[in-house]
């Protein structure tokens, strides 16, 4: 069984038979309510704010204590803290540190591939987890420089560049252009091949934009 402990949004606990948040707020600081079935334990604790936690392996036993500053008494007082809250706070410290280190030296490469973020985060997580007891900066530098040297010594074969011809389109073959008897049909707007004005007609045979008055000129006279 995979052990898990985490917080739950209050909107997700409407069907759980536990004391509502508004009622818990009215209780003293350190008050908690709990409910458990055969698999999941849910605890709602009143601190600065009401927090709800769930776990499949922790409960409120043993109940400990923690110091909090009391505005009414103007001093630090001890309040009750369930074991599930204490263990969650202890474990979250390591998660917060891991998130901080991951964000400090996160790879800056961009990609449109959907899997790139998962791949780069997995590599970054491996480096951060390996560098235990070593400053992240001094650990990342030799790893990065060694990777760059290895890639630099490996010959890279570039793909051949494709040359794209740009410029004015050539006329269709003479045997096709000077034929007669074809008709025009509507199409998207482009320049007419004869008068150079906007035209929404083209010849069905040669596929050139032509006005009705320019059609016979183009198909009879060589340009």
PDB file of C-alpha atoms in Angstrom:
ATOM      1  CA  UNK A   1       0.000   0.000   0.000  1.00  0.00           C
ATOM      2  CA  UNK A   2       1.233   3.477  -0.857  1.00  0.00           C
ATOM      3  CA  UNK A   3       1.087   5.757   2.172  1.00  0.00           C
ATOM      4  CA  UNK A   4      -0.243   9.249   1.566  1.00  0.00           C
ATOM      5  CA  UNK A   5      -1.104  12.304   3.655  1.00  0.00           C
ATOM      6  CA  UNK A   6      -2.315  15.665   2.387  1.00  0.00           C
ATOM      7  CA  UNK A   7      -4.672  18.592   2.764  1.00  0.00           C
ATOM      8  CA  UNK A   8      -8.180  18.707   1.315  1.00  0.00           C
ATOM      9  CA  UNK A   9     -10.138  21.706   0.132  1.00  0.00           C
ATOM     10  CA  UNK A  10     -13.208  22.379   2.222  1.00  0.00           C
ATOM     11  CA  UNK A  11     -15.413  22.217  -0.877  1.00  0.00           C
ATOM     12  CA  UNK A  12     -14.358  18.586  -1.315  1.00  0.00           C
ATOM     13  CA  UNK A  13     -15.620  17.488   2.103  1.00  0.00           C
ATOM     14  CA  UNK A  14     -19.333  18.263   1.808  1.00  0.00           C
ATOM     15  CA  UNK A  15     -20.352  14.598   1.908  1.00  0.00           C
ATOM     16  CA  UNK A  16     -17.985  13.704   4.759  1.00  0.00           C
ATOM     17  CA  UNK A  17     -19.763  13.476   8.159  1.00  0.00           C
ATOM     18  CA  UNK A  18     -17.409  15.911   9.911  1.00  0.00           C
ATOM     19  CA  UNK A  19     -18.028  19.198  11.738  1.00  0.00           C
ATOM     20  CA  UNK A  20     -18.473  22.099   9.279  1.00  0.00           C
ATOM     21  CA  UNK A  21     -15.776  24.737   8.942  1.00  0.00           C
ATOM     22  CA  UNK A  22     -17.967  27.538  10.342  1.00  0.00           C
ATOM     23  CA  UNK A  23     -18.560  25.608  13.547  1.00  0.00           C
ATOM     24  CA  UNK A  24     -14.899  24.668  13.953  1.00  0.00           C
ATOM     25  CA  UNK A  25     -13.931  28.357  13.672  1.00  0.00           C
ATOM     26  CA  UNK A  26     -16.078  29.133  16.718  1.00  0.00           C
ATOM     27  CA  UNK A  27     -14.179  26.612  18.829  1.00  0.00           C
ATOM     28  CA  UNK A  28     -11.003  27.303  20.769  1.00  0.00           C
ATOM     29  CA  UNK A  29      -7.652  27.262  19.038  1.00  0.00           C
ATOM     30  CA  UNK A  30      -6.299  23.732  18.860  1.00  0.00           C
ATOM     31  CA  UNK A  31      -9.725  22.105  18.623  1.00  0.00           C
ATOM     32  CA  UNK A  32     -10.078  19.333  16.059  1.00  0.00           C
ATOM     33  CA  UNK A  33     -12.733  16.966  14.815  1.00  0.00           C
ATOM     34  CA  UNK A  34     -12.119  13.715  12.994  1.00  0.00           C
ATOM     35  CA  UNK A  35     -13.841  10.909  11.161  1.00  0.00           C
ATOM     36  CA  UNK A  36     -12.530   7.621   9.838  1.00  0.00           C
ATOM     37  CA  UNK A  37     -13.727   4.700   7.771  1.00  0.00           C
ATOM     38  CA  UNK A  38     -11.877   1.492   7.024  1.00  0.00           C
ATOM     39  CA  UNK A  39      -9.348   3.137   4.691  1.00  0.00           C
ATOM     40  CA  UNK A  40      -9.128   6.944   5.108  1.00  0.00           C
ATOM     41  CA  UNK A  41      -8.824   9.144   8.195  1.00  0.00           C
ATOM     42  CA  UNK A  42      -9.947  12.804   7.957  1.00  0.00           C
ATOM     43  CA  UNK A  43      -9.084  15.446  10.557  1.00  0.00           C
ATOM     44  CA  UNK A  44     -10.191  19.102  10.717  1.00  0.00           C
ATOM     45  CA  UNK A  45      -8.014  21.278  12.969  1.00  0.00           C
ATOM     46  CA  UNK A  46      -8.490  24.887  14.093  1.00  0.00           C
ATOM     47  CA  UNK A  47      -5.302  26.988  14.038  1.00  0.00           C
ATOM     48  CA  UNK A  48      -4.916  30.452  12.491  1.00  0.00           C
ATOM     49  CA  UNK A  49      -7.301  29.013   9.929  1.00  0.00           C
ATOM     50  CA  UNK A  50      -9.220  25.775   9.715  1.00  0.00           C
ATOM     51  CA  UNK A  51      -7.252  23.085   7.902  1.00  0.00           C
ATOM     52  CA  UNK A  52      -8.517  19.684   6.794  1.00  0.00           C
ATOM     53  CA  UNK A  53      -6.162  16.753   6.277  1.00  0.00           C
ATOM     54  CA  UNK A  54      -6.631  13.171   5.153  1.00  0.00           C
ATOM     55  CA  UNK A  55      -4.384  10.139   5.447  1.00  0.00           C
ATOM     56  CA  UNK A  56      -4.492   6.415   4.921  1.00  0.00           C
ATOM     57  CA  UNK A  57      -1.916   5.616   7.627  1.00  0.00           C
ATOM     58  CA  UNK A  58      -1.958   8.444  10.235  1.00  0.00           C
ATOM     59  CA  UNK A  59      -4.457   9.555  12.904  1.00  0.00           C
ATOM     60  CA  UNK A  60      -4.517  12.200  15.666  1.00  0.00           C
ATOM     61  CA  UNK A  61      -2.746   9.881  18.145  1.00  0.00           C
ATOM     62  CA  UNK A  62      -0.535  10.698  19.919  1.00  0.00           C
ATOM     63  CA  UNK A  63      -1.808  14.237  20.483  1.00  0.00           C
ATOM     64  CA  UNK A  64       1.057  16.683  20.906  1.00  0.00           C
ATOM     65  CA  UNK A  65       1.322  20.395  21.579  1.00  0.00           C
ATOM     66  CA  UNK A  66       2.743  23.402  19.796  1.00  0.00           C
ATOM     67  CA  UNK A  67       3.338  27.008  20.779  1.00  0.00           C
ATOM     68  CA  UNK A  68       1.277  29.757  19.173  1.00  0.00           C
ATOM     69  CA  UNK A  69       1.111  33.472  19.953  1.00  0.00           C
ATOM     70  CA  UNK A  70      -2.182  34.545  21.544  1.00  0.00           C
ATOM     71  CA  UNK A  71      -3.420  38.016  20.651  1.00  0.00           C
ATOM     72  CA  UNK A  72      -5.777  38.123  23.618  1.00  0.00           C
ATOM     73  CA  UNK A  73      -3.195  37.026  26.223  1.00  0.00           C
ATOM     74  CA  UNK A  74      -0.246  38.777  24.501  1.00  0.00           C
ATOM     75  CA  UNK A  75       2.031  35.789  24.968  1.00  0.00           C
ATOM     76  CA  UNK A  76       2.850  32.372  23.547  1.00  0.00           C
ATOM     77  CA  UNK A  77       0.564  29.580  24.634  1.00  0.00           C
ATOM     78  CA  UNK A  78       0.482  25.853  23.993  1.00  0.00           C
ATOM     79  CA  UNK A  79      -2.316  24.378  21.918  1.00  0.00           C
ATOM     80  CA  UNK A  80      -3.113  20.810  20.934  1.00  0.00           C
ATOM     81  CA  UNK A  81      -1.771  19.460  17.656  1.00  0.00           C
ATOM     82  CA  UNK A  82      -2.863  16.102  16.195  1.00  0.00           C
ATOM     83  CA  UNK A  83      -0.138  13.724  15.083  1.00  0.00           C
ATOM     84  CA  UNK A  84      -1.328  13.860  11.463  1.00  0.00           C
ATOM     85  CA  UNK A  85      -0.702  17.638  11.395  1.00  0.00           C
ATOM     86  CA  UNK A  86       2.752  17.344  12.953  1.00  0.00           C
ATOM     87  CA  UNK A  87       3.867  14.637  10.530  1.00  0.00           C
ATOM     88  CA  UNK A  88       2.474  16.555   7.581  1.00  0.00           C
ATOM     89  CA  UNK A  89       4.344  19.741   8.552  1.00  0.00           C
ATOM     90  CA  UNK A  90       7.582  17.796   9.023  1.00  0.00           C
ATOM     91  CA  UNK A  91       7.336  16.109   5.643  1.00  0.00           C
ATOM     92  CA  UNK A  92       6.284  19.273   3.827  1.00  0.00           C
ATOM     93  CA  UNK A  93       9.561  20.893   4.824  1.00  0.00           C
ATOM     94  CA  UNK A  94      11.477  18.558   2.528  1.00  0.00           C
ATOM     95  CA  UNK A  95       8.985  19.055  -0.298  1.00  0.00           C
ATOM     96  CA  UNK A  96       9.305  22.843  -0.066  1.00  0.00           C
ATOM     97  CA  UNK A  97      13.108  22.623  -0.164  1.00  0.00           C
ATOM     98  CA  UNK A  98      12.957  20.331  -3.178  1.00  0.00           C
ATOM     99  CA  UNK A  99      10.633  22.727  -5.031  1.00  0.00           C
ATOM    100  CA  UNK A 100      12.952  25.633  -4.241  1.00  0.00           C
ATOM    101  CA  UNK A 101      16.025  23.836  -5.569  1.00  0.00           C
ATOM    102  CA  UNK A 102      14.177  22.702  -8.691  1.00  0.00           C
ATOM    103  CA  UNK A 103      13.139  26.260  -9.497  1.00  0.00           C
ATOM    104  CA  UNK A 104      16.617  27.710  -8.823  1.00  0.00           C
ATOM    105  CA  UNK A 105      18.370  25.941 -11.731  1.00  0.00           C
ATOM    106  CA  UNK A 106      15.489  24.871 -13.937  1.00  0.00           C
ATOM    107  CA  UNK A 107      16.408  24.235 -17.614  1.00  0.00           C
ATOM    108  CA  UNK A 108      15.508  27.189 -19.817  1.00  0.00           C
ATOM    109  CA  UNK A 109      15.118  25.322 -23.088  1.00  0.00           C
ATOM    110  CA  UNK A 110      11.746  25.638 -24.749  1.00  0.00           C
ATOM    111  CA  UNK A 111       9.989  23.043 -26.826  1.00  0.00           C
ATOM    112  CA  UNK A 112       6.558  22.474 -28.315  1.00  0.00           C
ATOM    113  CA  UNK A 113       6.679  18.782 -27.443  1.00  0.00           C
ATOM    114  CA  UNK A 114       4.150  17.906 -24.764  1.00  0.00           C
ATOM    115  CA  UNK A 115       6.587  15.540 -23.009  1.00  0.00           C
ATOM    116  CA  UNK A 116       9.487  18.029 -22.750  1.00  0.00           C
ATOM    117  CA  UNK A 117       8.409  19.496 -19.386  1.00  0.00           C
ATOM    118  CA  UNK A 118       8.133  16.018 -17.896  1.00  0.00           C
ATOM    119  CA  UNK A 119      11.528  14.984 -19.290  1.00  0.00           C
ATOM    120  CA  UNK A 120      13.408  18.129 -18.228  1.00  0.00           C
ATOM    121  CA  UNK A 121      11.812  18.094 -14.778  1.00  0.00           C
ATOM    122  CA  UNK A 122      12.813  14.443 -14.319  1.00  0.00           C
ATOM    123  CA  UNK A 123      16.438  15.269 -15.184  1.00  0.00           C
ATOM    124  CA  UNK A 124      16.422  18.278 -12.881  1.00  0.00           C
ATOM    125  CA  UNK A 125      14.901  16.208 -10.084  1.00  0.00           C
ATOM    126  CA  UNK A 126      17.631  13.578 -10.512  1.00  0.00           C
ATOM    127  CA  UNK A 127      20.407  16.166 -10.275  1.00  0.00           C
ATOM    128  CA  UNK A 128      18.881  17.846  -7.215  1.00  0.00           C
ATOM    129  CA  UNK A 129      18.314  14.541  -5.423  1.00  0.00           C
ATOM    130  CA  UNK A 130      21.887  13.406  -6.170  1.00  0.00           C
ATOM    131  CA  UNK A 131      23.507  16.571  -4.812  1.00  0.00           C
ATOM    132  CA  UNK A 132      22.944  15.822  -1.130  1.00  0.00           C
ATOM    133  CA  UNK A 133      25.210  17.825   1.135  1.00  0.00           C
ATOM    134  CA  UNK A 134      26.676  19.784  -1.802  1.00  0.00           C
ATOM    135  CA  UNK A 135      25.792  23.307  -2.860  1.00  0.00           C
ATOM    136  CA  UNK A 136      23.522  23.109  -5.884  1.00  0.00           C
ATOM    137  CA  UNK A 137      25.517  25.713  -7.784  1.00  0.00           C
ATOM    138  CA  UNK A 138      28.808  23.831  -7.473  1.00  0.00           C
ATOM    139  CA  UNK A 139      27.150  20.540  -8.323  1.00  0.00           C
ATOM    140  CA  UNK A 140      25.305  21.804 -11.406  1.00  0.00           C
ATOM    141  CA  UNK A 141      28.401  23.434 -12.940  1.00  0.00           C
ATOM    142  CA  UNK A 142      30.525  20.259 -13.424  1.00  0.00           C
ATOM    143  CA  UNK A 143      27.487  18.265 -14.557  1.00  0.00           C
ATOM    144  CA  UNK A 144      26.595  20.869 -17.186  1.00  0.00           C
ATOM    145  CA  UNK A 145      30.182  21.430 -18.356  1.00  0.00           C
ATOM    146  CA  UNK A 146      30.808  17.675 -18.647  1.00  0.00           C
ATOM    147  CA  UNK A 147      27.654  17.245 -20.697  1.00  0.00           C
ATOM    148  CA  UNK A 148      28.670  20.126 -22.979  1.00  0.00           C
ATOM    149  CA  UNK A 149      32.170  18.692 -23.544  1.00  0.00           C
ATOM    150  CA  UNK A 150      30.766  15.297 -24.396  1.00  0.00           C
ATOM    151  CA  UNK A 151      28.302  16.775 -26.869  1.00  0.00           C
ATOM    152  CA  UNK A 152      31.023  19.019 -28.344  1.00  0.00           C
ATOM    153  CA  UNK A 153      33.267  16.052 -29.149  1.00  0.00           C
ATOM    154  CA  UNK A 154      30.436  14.183 -30.849  1.00  0.00           C
ATOM    155  CA  UNK A 155      30.129  15.144 -34.524  1.00  0.00           C
ATOM    156  CA  UNK A 156      26.728  16.457 -35.409  1.00  0.00           C
ATOM    157  CA  UNK A 157      25.430  15.874 -38.886  1.00  0.00           C
ATOM    158  CA  UNK A 158      23.293  18.712 -40.000  1.00  0.00           C
ATOM    159  CA  UNK A 159      20.304  18.059 -42.170  1.00  0.00           C
ATOM    160  CA  UNK A 160      20.572  19.379 -45.723  1.00  0.00           C
ATOM    161  CA  UNK A 161      18.924  22.732 -46.116  1.00  0.00           C
ATOM    162  CA  UNK A 162      16.066  22.939 -48.536  1.00  0.00           C
ATOM    163  CA  UNK A 163      16.200  25.874 -50.910  1.00  0.00           C
ATOM    164  CA  UNK A 164      12.819  27.449 -51.466  1.00  0.00           C
ATOM    165  CA  UNK A 165      12.483  29.438 -54.634  1.00  0.00           C
ATOM    166  CA  UNK A 166      10.730  32.731 -54.158  1.00  0.00           C
ATOM    167  CA  UNK A 167       9.609  35.286 -56.653  1.00  0.00           C
ATOM    168  CA  UNK A 168       7.063  35.656 -59.385  1.00  0.00           C
ATOM    169  CA  UNK A 169       5.331  32.520 -60.610  1.00  0.00           C
ATOM    170  CA  UNK A 170       6.105  31.428 -64.145  1.00  0.00           C
ATOM    171  CA  UNK A 171       3.439  31.376 -66.816  1.00  0.00           C
ATOM    172  CA  UNK A 172       1.893  28.027 -67.751  1.00  0.00           C
ATOM    173  CA  UNK A 173       3.215  26.298 -70.892  1.00  0.00           C
ATOM    174  CA  UNK A 174       2.467  28.031 -74.163  1.00  0.00           C
ATOM    175  CA  UNK A 175       0.423  25.091 -75.458  1.00  0.00           C
ATOM    176  CA  UNK A 176      -1.843  25.388 -72.438  1.00  0.00           C
ATOM    177  CA  UNK A 177      -1.973  29.171 -72.210  1.00  0.00           C
ATOM    178  CA  UNK A 178      -3.085  29.983 -75.799  1.00  0.00           C
ATOM    179  CA  UNK A 179      -5.869  27.411 -75.966  1.00  0.00           C
ATOM    180  CA  UNK A 180      -9.488  28.555 -76.187  1.00  0.00           C
ATOM    181  CA  UNK A 181     -12.890  27.340 -75.132  1.00  0.00           C
ATOM    182  CA  UNK A 182     -12.398  27.155 -71.344  1.00  0.00           C
ATOM    183  CA  UNK A 183     -14.446  28.998 -68.767  1.00  0.00           C
ATOM    184  CA  UNK A 184     -13.960  30.921 -65.532  1.00  0.00           C
ATOM    185  CA  UNK A 185     -15.129  30.018 -62.048  1.00  0.00           C
ATOM    186  CA  UNK A 186     -15.105  31.876 -58.694  1.00  0.00           C
ATOM    187  CA  UNK A 187     -12.110  31.483 -56.364  1.00  0.00           C
ATOM    188  CA  UNK A 188     -10.261  33.373 -53.631  1.00  0.00           C
ATOM    189  CA  UNK A 189      -8.965  36.832 -54.444  1.00  0.00           C
ATOM    190  CA  UNK A 190      -5.589  37.365 -56.118  1.00  0.00           C
ATOM    191  CA  UNK A 191      -4.029  39.565 -58.788  1.00  0.00           C
ATOM    192  CA  UNK A 192      -5.093  39.175 -62.396  1.00  0.00           C
ATOM    193  CA  UNK A 193      -2.259  37.975 -64.645  1.00  0.00           C
ATOM    194  CA  UNK A 194      -3.072  40.609 -67.266  1.00  0.00           C
ATOM    195  CA  UNK A 195      -4.274  43.836 -65.609  1.00  0.00           C
ATOM    196  CA  UNK A 196      -2.768  43.119 -62.141  1.00  0.00           C
ATOM    197  CA  UNK A 197      -5.973  44.147 -60.367  1.00  0.00           C
ATOM    198  CA  UNK A 198      -7.745  42.104 -57.717  1.00  0.00           C
ATOM    199  CA  UNK A 199      -9.629  39.218 -59.251  1.00  0.00           C
ATOM    200  CA  UNK A 200     -11.955  36.530 -57.886  1.00  0.00           C
ATOM    201  CA  UNK A 201     -12.135  34.399 -61.063  1.00  0.00           C
ATOM    202  CA  UNK A 202      -9.711  31.890 -62.486  1.00  0.00           C
ATOM    203  CA  UNK A 203      -9.433  29.684 -65.536  1.00  0.00           C
ATOM    204  CA  UNK A 204     -10.320  26.067 -64.798  1.00  0.00           C
ATOM    205  CA  UNK A 205      -7.583  24.839 -67.147  1.00  0.00           C
ATOM    206  CA  UNK A 206      -4.510  26.950 -66.374  1.00  0.00           C
ATOM    207  CA  UNK A 207      -5.568  27.998 -62.830  1.00  0.00           C
ATOM    208  CA  UNK A 208      -4.608  31.632 -63.435  1.00  0.00           C
ATOM    209  CA  UNK A 209      -6.610  34.589 -62.043  1.00  0.00           C
ATOM    210  CA  UNK A 210      -8.223  36.364 -64.983  1.00  0.00           C
ATOM    211  CA  UNK A 211     -11.018  38.879 -65.419  1.00  0.00           C
ATOM    212  CA  UNK A 212     -13.634  38.145 -68.054  1.00  0.00           C
ATOM    213  CA  UNK A 213     -12.247  40.873 -70.304  1.00  0.00           C
ATOM    214  CA  UNK A 214      -8.666  39.685 -69.723  1.00  0.00           C
ATOM    215  CA  UNK A 215      -9.438  36.021 -70.340  1.00  0.00           C
ATOM    216  CA  UNK A 216      -9.354  36.142 -74.187  1.00  0.00           C
ATOM    217  CA  UNK A 217      -6.284  38.393 -74.184  1.00  0.00           C
ATOM    218  CA  UNK A 218      -4.304  36.023 -72.021  1.00  0.00           C
ATOM    219  CA  UNK A 219      -5.254  32.872 -73.922  1.00  0.00           C
ATOM    220  CA  UNK A 220      -4.718  34.287 -77.401  1.00  0.00           C
ATOM    221  CA  UNK A 221      -1.782  36.668 -77.187  1.00  0.00           C
ATOM    222  CA  UNK A 222       1.636  35.700 -75.859  1.00  0.00           C
ATOM    223  CA  UNK A 223       2.857  37.932 -73.036  1.00  0.00           C
TER     224      UNK A 223
END
